[in-house]
PDB file of C-alpha atoms in Angstrom:
ATOM      1  CA  MET R   1      -3.074  -1.944 -18.740  1.00 66.00           C
ATOM      2  CA  ASN R   2       0.389  -3.848 -16.970  1.00 85.00           C
ATOM      3  CA  LEU R   3       2.516  -1.712 -14.607  1.00 94.00           C
ATOM      4  CA  ILE R   4       4.259  -5.122 -13.218  1.00 96.00           C
ATOM      5  CA  LYS R   5       4.528  -8.382 -14.774  1.00 96.00           C
ATOM      6  CA  ILE R   6       5.200 -11.170 -12.258  1.00 96.00           C
ATOM      7  CA  LEU R   7       6.211 -14.516 -13.183  1.00 97.00           C
ATOM      8  CA  ASN R   8       7.177 -17.574 -11.527  1.00 97.00           C
ATOM      9  CA  LEU R   9       8.529 -15.730  -8.281  1.00 96.00           C
ATOM     10  CA  SER R  10       9.934 -17.904  -5.678  1.00 95.00           C
ATOM     11  CA  LYS R  11      11.701 -16.489  -2.372  1.00 93.00           C
ATOM     12  CA  SER R  12      13.766 -18.358  -0.071  1.00 91.00           C
ATOM     13  CA  TYR R  13      15.160 -17.062   3.467  1.00 87.00           C
ATOM     14  CA  TYR R  14      18.635 -19.228   4.985  1.00 83.00           C
ATOM     15  CA  SER R  15      20.092 -19.716   8.166  1.00 81.00           C
ATOM     16  CA  ILE R  16      23.071 -21.739   9.297  1.00 80.00           C
ATOM     17  CA  ASN R  17      20.864 -24.890   9.687  1.00 82.00           C
ATOM     18  CA  GLU R  18      18.195 -24.675   7.498  1.00 84.00           C
ATOM     19  CA  GLU R  19      16.334 -23.305   4.205  1.00 83.00           C
ATOM     20  CA  THR R  20      13.101 -21.746   4.276  1.00 84.00           C
ATOM     21  CA  LYS R  21      10.232 -21.127   1.429  1.00 89.00           C
ATOM     22  CA  ALA R  22       8.446 -18.100   1.749  1.00 91.00           C
ATOM     23  CA  ILE R  23       7.000 -18.142  -1.899  1.00 94.00           C
ATOM     24  CA  ASN R  24       6.477 -20.620  -4.304  1.00 94.00           C
ATOM     25  CA  ASN R  25       6.506 -19.876  -7.905  1.00 95.00           C
ATOM     26  CA  ILE R  26       3.799 -17.754  -8.314  1.00 96.00           C
ATOM     27  CA  THR R  27       2.699 -15.375 -11.314  1.00 96.00           C
ATOM     28  CA  PHE R  28       0.434 -12.451 -11.308  1.00 96.00           C
ATOM     29  CA  ASP R  29      -0.114  -9.030 -12.983  1.00 95.00           C
ATOM     30  CA  ILE R  30      -0.257  -5.790 -11.598  1.00 95.00           C
ATOM     31  CA  ASP R  31      -2.420  -3.437 -13.156  1.00 92.00           C
ATOM     32  CA  ASN R  32      -3.455   0.838 -13.092  1.00 90.00           C
ATOM     33  CA  ASN R  33      -5.634   0.159 -10.506  1.00 93.00           C
ATOM     34  CA  PHE R  34      -5.843  -0.716  -6.320  1.00 96.00           C
ATOM     35  CA  THR R  35      -4.896  -4.418  -6.006  1.00 97.00           C
ATOM     36  CA  GLY R  36      -4.601  -5.966  -2.626  1.00 96.00           C
ATOM     37  CA  ILE R  37      -2.722  -8.827  -1.576  1.00 96.00           C
ATOM     38  CA  ILE R  38      -3.534 -11.170   1.391  1.00 94.00           C
ATOM     39  CA  GLY R  39      -2.892 -14.581   2.968  1.00 89.00           C
ATOM     40  CA  PRO R  40      -2.054 -16.123   6.352  1.00 83.00           C
ATOM     41  CA  SER R  41       1.016 -13.810   8.832  1.00 79.00           C
ATOM     42  CA  GLY R  42       4.335 -14.918   7.596  1.00 77.00           C
ATOM     43  CA  CYS R  43       3.007 -16.447   4.089  1.00 82.00           C
ATOM     44  CA  GLY R  44       5.393 -13.776   2.231  1.00 82.00           C
ATOM     45  CA  LYS R  45       3.193 -10.581   1.354  1.00 88.00           C
ATOM     46  CA  SER R  46       5.995  -8.287   2.619  1.00 89.00           C
ATOM     47  CA  SER R  47       8.571  -9.930   1.000  1.00 92.00           C
ATOM     48  CA  ILE R  48       6.839  -9.602  -2.352  1.00 94.00           C
ATOM     49  CA  LEU R  49       6.823  -5.525  -1.822  1.00 93.00           C
ATOM     50  CA  ASN R  50      10.362  -5.741  -1.227  1.00 93.00           C
ATOM     51  CA  ILE R  51      11.126  -7.368  -4.309  1.00 95.00           C
ATOM     52  CA  ILE R  52       8.682  -5.449  -6.589  1.00 95.00           C
ATOM     53  CA  SER R  53      10.291  -2.355  -5.064  1.00 93.00           C
ATOM     54  CA  ASN R  54      14.298  -3.361  -5.619  1.00 92.00           C
ATOM     55  CA  GLN R  55      15.106  -3.303  -1.797  1.00 91.00           C
ATOM     56  CA  ASP R  56      15.357  -7.534  -1.947  1.00 91.00           C
ATOM     57  CA  LYS R  57      17.160  -8.493  -5.369  1.00 90.00           C
ATOM     58  CA  ASP R  58      17.413 -12.293  -3.969  1.00 92.00           C
ATOM     59  CA  TYR R  59      14.540 -14.368  -5.784  1.00 94.00           C
ATOM     60  CA  GLU R  60      13.938 -16.452  -8.690  1.00 94.00           C
ATOM     61  CA  GLY R  61      12.239 -15.804 -11.386  1.00 96.00           C
ATOM     62  CA  LYS R  62      11.812 -12.259 -13.119  1.00 95.00           C
ATOM     63  CA  ILE R  63       9.902  -9.013 -12.511  1.00 95.00           C
ATOM     64  CA  ILE R  64       8.972  -7.309 -15.703  1.00 95.00           C
ATOM     65  CA  LYS R  65       8.102  -3.421 -14.891  1.00 95.00           C
ATOM     66  CA  LYS R  66       6.725  -0.435 -17.544  1.00 94.00           C
ATOM     67  CA  GLU R  67       9.812   1.694 -18.766  1.00 92.00           C
ATOM     68  CA  ASN R  68      10.497   3.840 -16.220  1.00 92.00           C
ATOM     69  CA  LEU R  69       7.865   3.110 -13.883  1.00 95.00           C
ATOM     70  CA  LYS R  70       8.703   4.939 -10.785  1.00 94.00           C
ATOM     71  CA  ILE R  71       7.532   3.572  -7.402  1.00 94.00           C
ATOM     72  CA  GLY R  72       6.598   4.994  -3.630  1.00 92.00           C
ATOM     73  CA  TYR R  73       6.708   2.666  -0.617  1.00 90.00           C
ATOM     74  CA  MET R  74       4.870   3.462   2.103  1.00 85.00           C
ATOM     75  CA  LEU R  75       5.916   1.539   5.200  1.00 72.00           C
ATOM     76  CA  GLN R  76       3.526  -0.174   7.599  1.00 65.00           C
ATOM     77  CA  GLU R  77       3.583   2.430  10.145  1.00 66.00           C
ATOM     78  CA  ASP R  78       3.857   6.255   9.596  1.00 65.00           C
ATOM     79  CA  ALA R  79       7.686   6.207  10.210  1.00 78.00           C
ATOM     80  CA  LEU R  80       8.042   9.766  10.696  1.00 88.00           C
ATOM     81  CA  PHE R  81      10.887  11.219  12.287  1.00 91.00           C
ATOM     82  CA  PRO R  82       9.789  12.896  15.551  1.00 92.00           C
ATOM     83  CA  TRP R  83      12.652  15.936  15.473  1.00 96.00           C
ATOM     84  CA  LEU R  84      11.501  16.932  12.039  1.00 95.00           C
ATOM     85  CA  ASN R  85       7.941  19.052  11.918  1.00 95.00           C
ATOM     86  CA  ILE R  86       5.331  17.751   9.775  1.00 95.00           C
ATOM     87  CA  TYR R  87       6.729  20.083   6.305  1.00 96.00           C
ATOM     88  CA  GLU R  88      10.585  18.451   6.913  1.00 95.00           C
ATOM     89  CA  ASN R  89       9.139  15.133   6.976  1.00 94.00           C
ATOM     90  CA  SER R  90       6.913  15.334   3.801  1.00 95.00           C
ATOM     91  CA  ILE R  91       9.999  16.714   1.880  1.00 94.00           C
ATOM     92  CA  LEU R  92      12.157  13.900   3.337  1.00 92.00           C
ATOM     93  CA  GLY R  93      11.974  11.761   0.175  1.00 89.00           C
ATOM     94  CA  LEU R  94      12.931  14.303  -1.921  1.00 92.00           C
ATOM     95  CA  LYS R  95      16.073  15.338  -0.261  1.00 91.00           C
ATOM     96  CA  ILE R  96      17.048  11.361   0.066  1.00 88.00           C
ATOM     97  CA  SER R  97      16.601  11.129  -3.709  1.00 87.00           C
ATOM     98  CA  LYS R  98      18.252  14.554  -4.421  1.00 89.00           C
ATOM     99  CA  SER R  99      15.166  16.001  -6.308  1.00 90.00           C
ATOM    100  CA  LEU R 100      14.155  18.786  -3.888  1.00 91.00           C
ATOM    101  CA  ASN R 101      13.644  21.453  -6.654  1.00 93.00           C
ATOM    102  CA  ASP R 102      11.194  23.760  -6.405  1.00 92.00           C
ATOM    103  CA  ASP R 103       8.847  22.514  -8.639  1.00 94.00           C
ATOM    104  CA  ASN R 104       8.585  19.535  -6.423  1.00 93.00           C
ATOM    105  CA  ILE R 105       8.494  21.954  -2.922  1.00 94.00           C
ATOM    106  CA  LYS R 106       5.774  23.551  -4.417  1.00 94.00           C
ATOM    107  CA  TYR R 107       3.803  20.042  -5.291  1.00 94.00           C
ATOM    108  CA  VAL R 108       4.184  19.101  -1.603  1.00 95.00           C
ATOM    109  CA  VAL R 109       2.808  22.750  -0.324  1.00 95.00           C
ATOM    110  CA  HIS R 110       0.104  22.007  -2.772  1.00 94.00           C
ATOM    111  CA  LEU R 111      -0.593  18.758  -0.990  1.00 94.00           C
ATOM    112  CA  LEU R 112      -0.289  19.858   2.345  1.00 94.00           C
ATOM    113  CA  LYS R 113      -3.039  22.533   1.763  1.00 94.00           C
ATOM    114  CA  LYS R 114      -5.437  20.257  -0.368  1.00 90.00           C
ATOM    115  CA  TYR R 115      -5.407  17.597   2.370  1.00 90.00           C
ATOM    116  CA  GLY R 116      -5.499  20.227   5.536  1.00 90.00           C
ATOM    117  CA  LEU R 117      -2.021  19.757   6.640  1.00 93.00           C
ATOM    118  CA  TYR R 118      -0.432  23.165   5.689  1.00 94.00           C
ATOM    119  CA  GLU R 119      -1.615  24.958   8.705  1.00 95.00           C
ATOM    120  CA  PHE R 120       0.029  22.098  11.044  1.00 95.00           C
ATOM    121  CA  LYS R 121       3.752  22.143   8.551  1.00 94.00           C
ATOM    122  CA  ASP R 122       5.422  23.522  11.246  1.00 95.00           C
ATOM    123  CA  LYS R 123       4.091  21.165  14.375  1.00 94.00           C
ATOM    124  CA  TYR R 124       6.024  17.860  14.898  1.00 95.00           C
ATOM    125  CA  PRO R 125       4.605  14.276  14.823  1.00 92.00           C
ATOM    126  CA  ASN R 126       3.600  13.953  18.697  1.00 92.00           C
ATOM    127  CA  GLU R 127       1.236  17.099  18.182  1.00 94.00           C
ATOM    128  CA  LEU R 128      -0.606  14.997  15.409  1.00 91.00           C
ATOM    129  CA  SER R 129      -3.345  12.289  15.382  1.00 86.00           C
ATOM    130  CA  GLY R 130      -2.238   8.630  14.264  1.00 83.00           C
ATOM    131  CA  GLY R 131      -4.603   9.868  11.053  1.00 83.00           C
ATOM    132  CA  MET R 132      -3.345  13.242  10.482  1.00 89.00           C
ATOM    133  CA  LYS R 133       0.359  11.301  10.867  1.00 89.00           C
ATOM    134  CA  GLN R 134      -0.556   8.757   8.462  1.00 87.00           C
ATOM    135  CA  ARG R 135      -1.635  11.262   5.949  1.00 88.00           C
ATOM    136  CA  VAL R 136       1.597  13.312   6.171  1.00 92.00           C
ATOM    137  CA  ALA R 137       3.084   9.846   5.179  1.00 90.00           C
ATOM    138  CA  LEU R 138       1.493   9.420   2.610  1.00 91.00           C
ATOM    139  CA  ILE R 139       2.221  13.008   1.501  1.00 93.00           C
ATOM    140  CA  ARG R 140       5.918  12.165   1.741  1.00 93.00           C
ATOM    141  CA  THR R 141       5.535   8.935  -0.694  1.00 92.00           C
ATOM    142  CA  LEU R 142       3.777  11.295  -3.009  1.00 93.00           C
ATOM    143  CA  ALA R 143       6.330  13.673  -3.070  1.00 93.00           C
ATOM    144  CA  ILE R 144       8.472  12.020  -5.225  1.00 91.00           C
ATOM    145  CA  LYS R 145       5.162  11.739  -8.148  1.00 93.00           C
ATOM    146  CA  PRO R 146       5.779   7.862  -8.318  1.00 94.00           C
ATOM    147  CA  ASP R 147       3.450   5.814 -10.823  1.00 95.00           C
ATOM    148  CA  ILE R 148       2.466   3.344  -8.136  1.00 96.00           C
ATOM    149  CA  LEU R 149       2.460   2.655  -4.400  1.00 95.00           C
ATOM    150  CA  LEU R 150       3.261  -0.096  -2.218  1.00 95.00           C
ATOM    151  CA  LEU R 151       1.469   0.145   1.170  1.00 93.00           C
ATOM    152  CA  ASP R 152       2.558  -2.335   3.521  1.00 91.00           C
ATOM    153  CA  GLU R 153      -0.126  -2.874   6.582  1.00 88.00           C
ATOM    154  CA  PRO R 154      -0.585   0.959   6.276  1.00 85.00           C
ATOM    155  CA  PHE R 155      -3.486   0.575   9.005  1.00 83.00           C
ATOM    156  CA  SER R 156      -2.604  -1.907  11.079  1.00 80.00           C
ATOM    157  CA  ALA R 157      -1.134   0.622  13.732  1.00 75.00           C
ATOM    158  CA  LEU R 158      -4.269   2.369  14.535  1.00 80.00           C
ATOM    159  CA  ASP R 159      -7.386   1.725  16.628  1.00 82.00           C
ATOM    160  CA  TYR R 160     -10.504  -0.175  14.535  1.00 85.00           C
ATOM    161  CA  GLN R 161     -12.291   3.340  14.244  1.00 87.00           C
ATOM    162  CA  THR R 162      -9.781   5.584  13.314  1.00 85.00           C
ATOM    163  CA  ARG R 163      -8.806   2.649  10.641  1.00 87.00           C
ATOM    164  CA  LEU R 164     -11.741   3.044   8.817  1.00 90.00           C
ATOM    165  CA  LYS R 165     -11.416   6.796   8.980  1.00 89.00           C
ATOM    166  CA  VAL R 166      -8.226   6.914   7.484  1.00 87.00           C
ATOM    167  CA  CYS R 167      -8.769   4.030   5.012  1.00 92.00           C
ATOM    168  CA  ASP R 168     -10.947   6.330   3.162  1.00 92.00           C
ATOM    169  CA  ASP R 169      -8.910   9.217   3.847  1.00 91.00           C
ATOM    170  CA  VAL R 170      -5.811   7.194   1.925  1.00 90.00           C
ATOM    171  CA  TYR R 171      -8.078   5.914  -0.817  1.00 93.00           C
ATOM    172  CA  LYS R 172      -9.622   9.054  -1.646  1.00 92.00           C
ATOM    173  CA  ILE R 173      -6.487  10.739  -1.761  1.00 91.00           C
ATOM    174  CA  ILE R 174      -4.506   8.433  -4.022  1.00 92.00           C
ATOM    175  CA  LYS R 175      -7.620   8.332  -5.844  1.00 93.00           C
ATOM    176  CA  GLU R 176      -7.781  12.248  -6.455  1.00 91.00           C
ATOM    177  CA  GLU R 177      -4.021  11.704  -7.364  1.00 91.00           C
ATOM    178  CA  ASN R 178      -4.671   9.176  -9.961  1.00 92.00           C
ATOM    179  CA  LYS R 179      -2.189   6.720  -8.364  1.00 94.00           C
ATOM    180  CA  ALA R 180      -1.763   2.688  -8.956  1.00 96.00           C
ATOM    181  CA  VAL R 181      -1.977   1.003  -5.526  1.00 96.00           C
ATOM    182  CA  VAL R 182      -0.487  -2.625  -4.278  1.00 96.00           C
ATOM    183  CA  ILE R 183      -1.925  -2.792  -0.266  1.00 96.00           C
ATOM    184  CA  VAL R 184      -0.907  -5.701   1.471  1.00 94.00           C
ATOM    185  CA  THR R 185      -3.048  -6.649   4.363  1.00 92.00           C
ATOM    186  CA  HIS R 186      -3.905  -9.403   6.491  1.00 88.00           C
ATOM    187  CA  ASP R 187      -7.574  -8.216   6.897  1.00 92.00           C
ATOM    188  CA  VAL R 188     -10.271  -9.531   4.460  1.00 94.00           C
ATOM    189  CA  SER R 189     -12.516  -6.840   4.910  1.00 95.00           C
ATOM    190  CA  GLU R 190      -9.842  -4.010   4.123  1.00 95.00           C
ATOM    191  CA  ALA R 191      -8.518  -5.700   0.968  1.00 95.00           C
ATOM    192  CA  ILE R 192     -11.991  -6.312  -0.353  1.00 96.00           C
ATOM    193  CA  SER R 193     -13.504  -2.822   0.381  1.00 96.00           C
ATOM    194  CA  PHE R 194     -10.406  -1.335  -0.714  1.00 96.00           C
ATOM    195  CA  CYS R 195      -9.437  -2.810  -3.904  1.00 96.00           C
ATOM    196  CA  ASP R 196     -10.311  -3.890  -7.302  1.00 96.00           C
ATOM    197  CA  LYS R 197      -8.594  -6.999  -7.112  1.00 97.00           C
ATOM    198  CA  VAL R 198      -7.424  -9.468  -4.470  1.00 97.00           C
ATOM    199  CA  ILE R 199      -4.972 -11.796  -4.375  1.00 97.00           C
ATOM    200  CA  VAL R 200      -5.208 -14.438  -1.738  1.00 96.00           C
ATOM    201  CA  LEU R 201      -1.819 -16.505  -0.737  1.00 94.00           C
ATOM    202  CA  THR R 202      -1.854 -19.760   0.923  1.00 92.00           C
ATOM    203  CA  LYS R 203       0.366 -20.250   4.355  1.00 89.00           C
ATOM    204  CA  ARG R 204       4.446 -20.313   3.548  1.00 87.00           C
ATOM    205  CA  PRO R 205       5.566 -21.393   0.956  1.00 90.00           C
ATOM    206  CA  ALA R 206       2.877 -19.147  -0.495  1.00 92.00           C
ATOM    207  CA  SER R 207       1.254 -19.935  -3.758  1.00 94.00           C
ATOM    208  CA  ILE R 208      -1.714 -18.000  -5.268  1.00 95.00           C
ATOM    209  CA  LYS R 209      -4.905 -19.555  -4.460  1.00 95.00           C
ATOM    210  CA  ASN R 210      -7.195 -17.400  -6.240  1.00 95.00           C
ATOM    211  CA  ILE R 211      -7.506 -14.139  -7.763  1.00 96.00           C
ATOM    212  CA  TYR R 212     -11.033 -11.795  -7.076  1.00 96.00           C
ATOM    213  CA  ASN R 213     -11.483  -8.983  -9.338  1.00 96.00           C
ATOM    214  CA  ILE R 214     -14.058  -7.284  -6.794  1.00 96.00           C
ATOM    215  CA  ASN R 215     -16.778  -5.287  -8.143  1.00 94.00           C
ATOM    216  CA  TYR R 216     -19.020  -2.929  -7.273  1.00 93.00           C
ATOM    217  CA  ILE R 217     -22.026  -1.720  -8.822  1.00 89.00           C
ATOM    218  CA  ASN R 218     -21.378   1.642  -7.258  1.00 88.00           C
ATOM    219  CA  LYS R 219     -17.890   1.849  -5.999  1.00 86.00           C
ATOM    220  CA  ASN R 220     -17.776   4.363  -3.331  1.00 91.00           C
ATOM    221  CA  THR R 221     -15.245   4.747  -0.666  1.00 93.00           C
ATOM    222  CA  PRO R 222     -13.795   1.914   1.486  1.00 95.00           C
ATOM    223  CA  THR R 223     -16.518   2.124   4.590  1.00 95.00           C
ATOM    224  CA  GLN R 224     -19.507   2.726   2.272  1.00 95.00           C
ATOM    225  CA  ASN R 225     -18.214  -0.614   0.407  1.00 96.00           C
ATOM    226  CA  ARG R 226     -18.783  -2.814   3.566  1.00 95.00           C
ATOM    227  CA  LYS R 227     -22.533  -1.727   3.084  1.00 94.00           C
ATOM    228  CA  THR R 228     -22.967  -3.596  -0.174  1.00 95.00           C
ATOM    229  CA  ILE R 229     -24.337  -6.802  -1.188  1.00 94.00           C
ATOM    230  CA  GLU R 230     -21.630  -7.278  -3.418  1.00 95.00           C
ATOM    231  CA  PHE R 231     -18.961  -6.656  -0.310  1.00 96.00           C
ATOM    232  CA  GLN R 232     -20.447 -10.103   1.555  1.00 95.00           C
ATOM    233  CA  LYS R 233     -20.627 -12.023  -1.169  1.00 95.00           C
ATOM    234  CA  TYR R 234     -16.869 -11.604  -2.086  1.00 96.00           C
ATOM    235  CA  PHE R 235     -15.891 -12.053   1.820  1.00 96.00           C
ATOM    236  CA  ASP R 236     -17.466 -15.213   1.955  1.00 95.00           C
ATOM    237  CA  LEU R 237     -15.483 -16.301  -0.821  1.00 94.00           C
ATOM    238  CA  ILE R 238     -12.015 -15.017   0.200  1.00 94.00           C
ATOM    239  CA  TRP R 239     -13.046 -16.705   3.482  1.00 92.00           C
ATOM    240  CA  SER R 240     -13.637 -19.706   2.444  1.00 90.00           C
ATOM    241  CA  ASP R 241     -10.254 -19.836   0.521  1.00 89.00           C
ATOM    242  CA  ILE R 242      -8.593 -18.717   3.609  1.00 85.00           C
ATOM    243  CA  GLU R 243     -10.342 -21.280   6.115  1.00 78.00           C
ATOM    244  CA  LYS R 244      -8.964 -24.189   3.427  1.00 72.00           C
TER     245      LYS R 244
END
């Protein structure tokens, strides 16, 4: 089922002296699954998320969304406020959207308990590990009960070992909460192991090089998916696209 249809999307940035075209006439669908967008640095991946989330309205083309679609956006870093404790950070989105009611507070408490953070609710971000902070950021995004999550390089600030662990944690949480995802990453392995579909962009101005449906015989966590024969097959195909 299509949640979002992107039709003939183009995006340019302007300075005093020149126009820089970032995205060039791309078309694809976002379904009720995990979609990855990869490509070279500066090719417009984050621009696509900004357009989908309606933060950027200056573009050409059409974005058609399912009626009443609610979108949650998780930024590149955890972006937790250091002067707020974990509970206060978790309900921040509800405060901003003026939807801090009893039912939504109960849902946040439920998420904190379910994902092992409730006992840390009175602590502050500097008292938590990088992985725990990412879980708090995800819970803050889930608190508004979105239908789809936009993740912009969500693991890039973590060291490699922590990155694999947190990737698995985030994957499991999103699957359990039954949400769709669009994740932007420059990491080919991350995209293949995490996603059901991977969209490969060219260098700027970005056009679509290829779209791959990722099928594993036994779908598992991202870390486990990396160990499969299918993973290597997709890696070789996508790496070949990027090299060309």
